[in-house]
Coordinates of C-alpha atoms and ligand atoms in Angstrom, one line a residue:
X505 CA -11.1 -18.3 -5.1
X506 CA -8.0 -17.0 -6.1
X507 CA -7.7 -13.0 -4.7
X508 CA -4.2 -12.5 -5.5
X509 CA -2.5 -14.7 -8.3
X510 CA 0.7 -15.0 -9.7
X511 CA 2.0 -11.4 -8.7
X512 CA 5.8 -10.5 -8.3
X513 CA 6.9 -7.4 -7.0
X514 CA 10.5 -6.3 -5.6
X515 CA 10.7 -3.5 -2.9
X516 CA 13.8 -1.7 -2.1
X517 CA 14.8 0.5 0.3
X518 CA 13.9 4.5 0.4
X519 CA 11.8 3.9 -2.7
X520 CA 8.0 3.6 -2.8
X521 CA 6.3 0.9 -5.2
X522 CA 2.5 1.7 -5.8
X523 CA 0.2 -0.8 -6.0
X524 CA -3.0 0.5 -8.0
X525 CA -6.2 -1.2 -9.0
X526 CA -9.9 -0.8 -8.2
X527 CA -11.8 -2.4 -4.9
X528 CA -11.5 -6.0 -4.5
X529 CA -9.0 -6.8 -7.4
X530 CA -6.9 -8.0 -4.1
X531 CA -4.3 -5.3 -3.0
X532 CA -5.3 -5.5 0.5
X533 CA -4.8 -9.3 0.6
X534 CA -1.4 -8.8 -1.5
X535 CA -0.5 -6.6 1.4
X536 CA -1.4 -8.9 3.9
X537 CA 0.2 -11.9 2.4
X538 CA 3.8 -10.0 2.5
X539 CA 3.3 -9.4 6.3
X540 CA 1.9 -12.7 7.1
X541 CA -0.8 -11.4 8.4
X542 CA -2.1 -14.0 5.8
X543 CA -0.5 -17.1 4.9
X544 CA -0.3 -17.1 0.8
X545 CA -1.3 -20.6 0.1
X546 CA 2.0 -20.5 -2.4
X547 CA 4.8 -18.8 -3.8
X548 CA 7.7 -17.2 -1.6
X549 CA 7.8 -13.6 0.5
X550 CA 11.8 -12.7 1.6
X551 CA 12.2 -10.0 3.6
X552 CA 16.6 -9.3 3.6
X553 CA 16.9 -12.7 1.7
X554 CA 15.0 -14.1 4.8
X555 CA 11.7 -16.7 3.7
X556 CA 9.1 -15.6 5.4
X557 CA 5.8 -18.1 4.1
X558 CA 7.7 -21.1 6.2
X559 CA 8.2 -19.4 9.4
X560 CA 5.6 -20.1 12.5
X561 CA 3.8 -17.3 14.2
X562 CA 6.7 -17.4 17.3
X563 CA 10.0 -17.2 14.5
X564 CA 7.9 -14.3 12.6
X565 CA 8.1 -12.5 15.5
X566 CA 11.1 -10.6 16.2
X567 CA 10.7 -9.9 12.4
X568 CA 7.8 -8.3 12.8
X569 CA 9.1 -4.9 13.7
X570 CA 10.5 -5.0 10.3
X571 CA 7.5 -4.5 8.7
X572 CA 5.0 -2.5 9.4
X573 CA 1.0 -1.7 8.2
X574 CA -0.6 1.4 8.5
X575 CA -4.1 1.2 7.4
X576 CA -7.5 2.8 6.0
X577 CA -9.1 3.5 8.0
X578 CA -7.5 5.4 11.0
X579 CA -10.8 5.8 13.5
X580 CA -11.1 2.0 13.5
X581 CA -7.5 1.2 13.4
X582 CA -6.7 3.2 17.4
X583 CA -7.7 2.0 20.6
X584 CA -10.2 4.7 21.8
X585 CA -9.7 3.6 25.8
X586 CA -6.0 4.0 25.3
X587 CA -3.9 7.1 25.5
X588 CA -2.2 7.8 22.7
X589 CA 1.2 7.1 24.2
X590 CA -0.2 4.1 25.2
X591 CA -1.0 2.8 21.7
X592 CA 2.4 4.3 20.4
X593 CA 4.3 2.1 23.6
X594 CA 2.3 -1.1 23.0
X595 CA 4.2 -2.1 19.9
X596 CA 7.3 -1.5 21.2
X597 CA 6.9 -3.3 24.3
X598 CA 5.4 -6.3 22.6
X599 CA 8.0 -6.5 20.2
X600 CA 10.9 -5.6 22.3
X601 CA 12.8 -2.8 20.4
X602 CA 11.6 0.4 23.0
X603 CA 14.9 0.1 24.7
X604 CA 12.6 0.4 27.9
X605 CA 13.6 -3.0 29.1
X606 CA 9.7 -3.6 29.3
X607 CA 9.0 -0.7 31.7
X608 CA 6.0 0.8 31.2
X609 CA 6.8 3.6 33.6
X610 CA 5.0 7.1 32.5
X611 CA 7.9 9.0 32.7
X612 CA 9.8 6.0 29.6
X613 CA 7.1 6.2 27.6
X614 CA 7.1 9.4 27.2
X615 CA 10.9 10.0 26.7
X616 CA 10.6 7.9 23.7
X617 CA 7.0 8.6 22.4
X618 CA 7.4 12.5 22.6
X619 CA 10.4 12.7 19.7
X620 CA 7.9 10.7 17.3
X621 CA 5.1 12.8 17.8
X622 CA 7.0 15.5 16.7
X623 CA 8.7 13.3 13.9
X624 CA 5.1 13.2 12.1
X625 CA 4.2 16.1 13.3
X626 CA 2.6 16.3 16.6
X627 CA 3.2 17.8 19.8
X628 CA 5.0 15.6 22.9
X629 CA 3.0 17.0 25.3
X630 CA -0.3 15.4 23.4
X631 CA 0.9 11.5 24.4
X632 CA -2.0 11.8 27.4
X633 CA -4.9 12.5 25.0
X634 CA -7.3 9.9 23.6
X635 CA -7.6 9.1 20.0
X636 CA -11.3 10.7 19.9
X637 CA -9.6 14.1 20.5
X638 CA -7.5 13.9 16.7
X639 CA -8.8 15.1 13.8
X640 CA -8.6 12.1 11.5
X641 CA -5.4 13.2 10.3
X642 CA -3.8 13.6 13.2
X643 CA -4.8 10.0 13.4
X644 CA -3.3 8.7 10.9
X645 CA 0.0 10.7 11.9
X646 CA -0.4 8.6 15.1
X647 CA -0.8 5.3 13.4
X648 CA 2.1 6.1 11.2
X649 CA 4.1 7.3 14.8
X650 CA 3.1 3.7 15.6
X651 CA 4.6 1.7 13.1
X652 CA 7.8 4.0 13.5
X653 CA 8.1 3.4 16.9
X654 CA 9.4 -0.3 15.9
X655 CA 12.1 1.0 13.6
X656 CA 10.5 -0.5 10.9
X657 CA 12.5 -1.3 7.5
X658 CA 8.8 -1.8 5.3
X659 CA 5.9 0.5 5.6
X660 CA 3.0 -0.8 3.8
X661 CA 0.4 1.7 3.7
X662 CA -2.9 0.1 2.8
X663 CA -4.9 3.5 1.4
X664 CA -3.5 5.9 3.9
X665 CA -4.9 9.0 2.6
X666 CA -8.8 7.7 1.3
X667 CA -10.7 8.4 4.4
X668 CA -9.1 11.7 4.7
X669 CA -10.1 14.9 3.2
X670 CA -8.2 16.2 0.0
X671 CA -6.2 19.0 2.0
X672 CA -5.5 16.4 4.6
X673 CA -4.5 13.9 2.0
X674 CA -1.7 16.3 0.4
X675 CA 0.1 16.5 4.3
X676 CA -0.2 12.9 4.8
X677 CA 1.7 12.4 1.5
X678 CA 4.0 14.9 2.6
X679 CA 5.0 13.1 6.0
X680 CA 5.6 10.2 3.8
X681 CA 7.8 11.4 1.7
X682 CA 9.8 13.6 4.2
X683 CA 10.3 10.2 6.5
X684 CA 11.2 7.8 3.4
X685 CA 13.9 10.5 2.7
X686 CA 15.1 10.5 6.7
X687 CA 14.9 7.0 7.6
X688 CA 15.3 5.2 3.9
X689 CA 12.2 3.0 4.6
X690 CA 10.7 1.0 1.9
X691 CA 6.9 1.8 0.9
X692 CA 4.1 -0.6 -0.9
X693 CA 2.0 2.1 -1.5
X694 CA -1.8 0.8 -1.7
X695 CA -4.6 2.8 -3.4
X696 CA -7.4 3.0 -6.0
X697 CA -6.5 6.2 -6.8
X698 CA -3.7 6.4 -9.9
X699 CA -3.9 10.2 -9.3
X700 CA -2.2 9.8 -5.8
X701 CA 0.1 8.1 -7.3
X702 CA 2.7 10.3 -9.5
X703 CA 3.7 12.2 -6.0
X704 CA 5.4 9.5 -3.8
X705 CA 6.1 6.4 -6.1
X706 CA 8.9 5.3 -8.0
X707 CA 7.5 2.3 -9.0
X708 CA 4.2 1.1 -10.0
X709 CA 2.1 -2.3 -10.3
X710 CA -1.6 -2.1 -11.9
X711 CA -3.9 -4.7 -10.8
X712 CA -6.8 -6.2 -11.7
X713 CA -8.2 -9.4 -10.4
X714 CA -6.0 -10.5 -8.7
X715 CA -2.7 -10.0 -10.7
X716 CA -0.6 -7.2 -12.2
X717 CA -1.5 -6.4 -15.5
X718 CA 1.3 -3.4 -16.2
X719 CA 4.4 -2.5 -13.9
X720 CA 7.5 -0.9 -14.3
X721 CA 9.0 2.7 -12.5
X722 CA 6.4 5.5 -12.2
X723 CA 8.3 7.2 -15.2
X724 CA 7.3 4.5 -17.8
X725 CA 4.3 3.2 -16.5
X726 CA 2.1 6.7 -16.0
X727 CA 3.4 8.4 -18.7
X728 CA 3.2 5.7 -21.4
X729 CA 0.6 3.1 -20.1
X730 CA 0.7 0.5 -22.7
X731 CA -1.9 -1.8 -21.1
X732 CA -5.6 -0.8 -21.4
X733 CA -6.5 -1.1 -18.1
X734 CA -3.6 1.1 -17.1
X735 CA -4.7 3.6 -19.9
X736 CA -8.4 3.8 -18.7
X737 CA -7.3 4.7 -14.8
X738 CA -5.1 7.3 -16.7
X739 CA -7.6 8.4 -18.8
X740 CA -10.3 9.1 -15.8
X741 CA -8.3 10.7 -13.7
X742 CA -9.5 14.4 -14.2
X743 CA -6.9 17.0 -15.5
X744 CA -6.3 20.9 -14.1
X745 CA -7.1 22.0 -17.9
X746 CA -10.6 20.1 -18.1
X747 CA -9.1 17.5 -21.1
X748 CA -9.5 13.9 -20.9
X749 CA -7.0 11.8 -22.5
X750 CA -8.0 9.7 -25.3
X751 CA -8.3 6.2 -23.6
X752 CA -12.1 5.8 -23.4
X753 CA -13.3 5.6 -20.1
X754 CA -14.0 2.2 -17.8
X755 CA -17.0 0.6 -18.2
X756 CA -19.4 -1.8 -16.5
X757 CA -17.7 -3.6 -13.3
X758 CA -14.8 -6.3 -12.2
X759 CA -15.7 -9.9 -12.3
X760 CA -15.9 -12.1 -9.2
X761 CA -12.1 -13.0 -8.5
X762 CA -14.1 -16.3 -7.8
X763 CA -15.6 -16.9 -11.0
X764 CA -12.5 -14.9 -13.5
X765 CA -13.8 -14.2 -17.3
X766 CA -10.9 -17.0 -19.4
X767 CA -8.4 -15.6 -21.0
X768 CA -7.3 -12.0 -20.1
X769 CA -9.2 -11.4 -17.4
X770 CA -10.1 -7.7 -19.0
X771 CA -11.5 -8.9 -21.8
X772 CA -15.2 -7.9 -21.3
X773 CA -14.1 -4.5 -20.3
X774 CA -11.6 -4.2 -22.8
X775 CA -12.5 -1.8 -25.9
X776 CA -9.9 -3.6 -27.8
X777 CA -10.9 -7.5 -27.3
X778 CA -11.1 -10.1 -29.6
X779 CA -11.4 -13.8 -29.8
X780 CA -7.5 -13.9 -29.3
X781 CA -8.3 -12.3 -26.0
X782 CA -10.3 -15.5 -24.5
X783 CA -7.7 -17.9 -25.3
X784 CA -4.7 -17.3 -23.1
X785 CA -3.9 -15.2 -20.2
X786 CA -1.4 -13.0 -21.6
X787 CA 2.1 -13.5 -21.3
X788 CA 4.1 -10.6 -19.6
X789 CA 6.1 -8.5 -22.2
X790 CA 8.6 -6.2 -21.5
X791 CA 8.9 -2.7 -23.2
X792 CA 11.5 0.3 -22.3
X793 CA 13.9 -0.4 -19.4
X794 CA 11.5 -1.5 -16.6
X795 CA 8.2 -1.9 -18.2
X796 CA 6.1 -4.9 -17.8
X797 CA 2.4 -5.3 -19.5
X798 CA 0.3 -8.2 -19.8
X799 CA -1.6 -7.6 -22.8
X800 CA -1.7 -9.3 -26.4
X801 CA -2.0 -6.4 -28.1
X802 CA 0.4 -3.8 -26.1
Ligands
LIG783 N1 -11.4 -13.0 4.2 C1 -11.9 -13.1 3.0 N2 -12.6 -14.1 2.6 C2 -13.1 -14.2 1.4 N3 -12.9 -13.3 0.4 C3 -12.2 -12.3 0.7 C4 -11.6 -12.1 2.0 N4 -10.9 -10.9 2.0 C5 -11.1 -10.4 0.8 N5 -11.8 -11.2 0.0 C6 -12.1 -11.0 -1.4 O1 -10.9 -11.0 -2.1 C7 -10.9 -10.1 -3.1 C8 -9.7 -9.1 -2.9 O2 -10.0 -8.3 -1.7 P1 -9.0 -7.2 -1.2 O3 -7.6 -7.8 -1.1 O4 -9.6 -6.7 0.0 O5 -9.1 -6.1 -2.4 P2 -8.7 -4.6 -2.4 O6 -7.8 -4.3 -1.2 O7 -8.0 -4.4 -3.7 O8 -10.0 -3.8 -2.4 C9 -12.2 -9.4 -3.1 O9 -13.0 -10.1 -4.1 C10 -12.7 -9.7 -1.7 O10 -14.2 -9.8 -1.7
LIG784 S1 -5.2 -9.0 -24.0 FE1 -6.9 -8.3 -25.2 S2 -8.6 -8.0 -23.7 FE2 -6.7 -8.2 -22.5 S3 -6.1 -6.0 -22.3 FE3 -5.1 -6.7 -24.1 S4 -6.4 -6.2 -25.8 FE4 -7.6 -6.1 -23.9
LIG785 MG1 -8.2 -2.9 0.3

C-alpha cells in the first residue's frame, strides 16, 4: 500500500503551507515521513539542503531540534506523571540545546521554561502543575512550548486545533501566527478542515489518496479551486450568509489507498468523470503563477 505517493512540497521559512484532505488520504504519514519519524521507502526530504532519508537514527539527531511535531491530540500527546516543566525540559536536555549543560536542577529548568510559558501564553509560576490540571488548550499551548523549547526551524502541526473547541481553536491559531511572525518558523499545517485554512496559510496542498491533487499559494488555490476535489471541500464549507457555492457536494467515501480506483484516483467521486478519467493519472498542470492541479479537465 502506497499512503503517500509522489507528493512534492517546498516549505520556507515564516510561511505556513497547509496540507488539506480528508482522514486517511495520508497527511499524517506525509508528516511523519519529513521528520523521519518514518522512513519514506523513496524519494528525497532536505532540510537546509541537508538529505535527510540516508541519515541513521544517531546522525538525525542533533537535527532533530530542527524540526518539530506538535500533534492531535494534546491529552495523549503529555506525560500525566510529569510536571509540566518537566515535559517542557525533557527535549531540551535530550537534545542538548537548553544551555543547562544537562543540569536538571529545579531552579534551571525553571529559568528557561518560565519565559516560554508566557511566550504561548501561560503563566511561569504554572511549570509545577501536572498536565491533568490544563484545559485542553492550555495543553496544547504546552505541547507547542515544547517544541519551542528546542529552537526549532519546522513546526509541523499535525491537526492542532480538531480536538479543541471552536473558541479554543481561534486562540490556538492565534498563538501560531503571532510566533511564525516572532521567530520566522516554517509551518506544514495539517488538517481536514479547508475552513481553518484561509487564516494562517500561504500556501496550500489538497490531498487525496495519497497525493496532491491541487497546490499553489492560499490566494490561488481557495479562491479559484480548479480541481474538483478542491472545489467540493470549498463548496461544503458552510458560509456566514447561509449560501453554498455551486460545486456539488462530496459524495460516497475515499477508496482503500491499498486498493486505488485506476486512473484519477477521484474518478468515482467525481461529478465530472468520464472514460478519459480511468486511463491515466492526470499529469500536473499549471495555471496562474503558483497553481498546480491534477485534473484532465481543469
Ligand atoms: N502504521 C500503519 N500501517 C498501515 N497503514 C497505515 C499506518 N498508518 C496509516 N496507515 C494508513 O495509511 C493511510 C493514510 O493514513 P494517515 O497518514 O494517518 O492519514 P491522515 O493523517 O490523512 O488521516 C490510511 O489509509 C491509513 O489507514
Ligand atoms: S481527471 Fe476526471 S475524474 Fe479526475 S478530477 Fe478531473 S474530471 Fe474528475
Ligand atoms: Mg492524521
Amino acid at each position: 500500500m502506497r499512503a503517500v505517493d509522489g507528493m512534492s512540497l517546498q516549505l520556507m521559512p515564516g510561511r505556513t503551507l497547509a496540507l488539506v484532505g480528508e482522514s486517511g488520504c495520508g497527511k499524517t504519514t506525509a508528516g511523519k515521513a519529513m521528520l523521519q519519524l518514518l522512513r519514506p521507502t523513496a524519494g528525497s526530504v532536505q532540510l537546509d539542503g541537508v538529505e535527510l532519508t540516508t541519515r541513521s537514527a544517531s546522525e538525525l539527531r542533533p537535527l532533530r531540534a530542527k524540526m518539530q511535531m506538535v500533534f492531535q491530540d494534546p491529552f495523549a500527546s503529555l506525560n500525566p506523571r510529569l510536571r509540566i516543566g518537566e515535559i517542557i525540559a525533557e527535549g531540551m536536555l535530550a537534545l542538548g540545546t537548553g544551555g543547562m549543560g544537562g543540569s536538571t536542577g529545579d531552579r534551571d529548568i525553571a529559568a528557561r521554561v518560565g519565559p516560554l510559558l508566557e511566550q504561548v501564553g501561560l503563566r511561569a509560576d504554572m511549570v509545577g502543575r501536572y498536565p491533568h490540571e490544563f484545559s485542553g488548550g492550555q495543553r496544547q499551548r504546552i505541547a507547542i512550548a515544547r517544541a519551542l523549547a528546542v529552537h526549532p526551524q519546522l513546526l509541523i502541526c499535525d491537526e492542532p486545533t480538531s480536538a479543541l473547541d471552536v473558541s479554543v481553536q481561534a486562540q490556538i491559531l492565534n498563538l501560531l501566527s503571532d510566533l511564525q511572525r516572532d521567530l520566522k518558523l516554517a509551518y506544514l499545517f495539517i488538517t481536514h478542515n479547508i475552513a481553518v485554512v484561509d487564516y494562517l496559510a500561504h500556501d496550500v496542498a489538497v490531498m487525496y489518496l495519497g497525493r496532491v491533487v491541487e497546490s499553489g499559494s492560499a490566494d490561488e488555490v481557495l479562491r479559484s479551486p480548479r480541481h474538483p476535489y478542491t472545489q467540493a471541500l470549498l463548496a461544503a464549507v458552510p458560509r456566514v450568509d447561509g449560501a453554498m457555492g455551486e460545486a456539488p457536494k462530496l459524495a460516497g467515501d475515499m477508496p482503500s489507498p491499498a486498493n486505488p480506483p485506476a486512473g484519477c484516483h477521484f474518478h468515482p467521486r467525481c461529478p465530472l468523470a468520464d472514460a478519459d478519467c480511468r486511463r491515466d493519472y492526470p499529469a500536473a498542470r499549471r495555471f496562474g503563477a503558483t497553481q498546480f492541479v491534477r485534473c484532465i479537465k481543469a
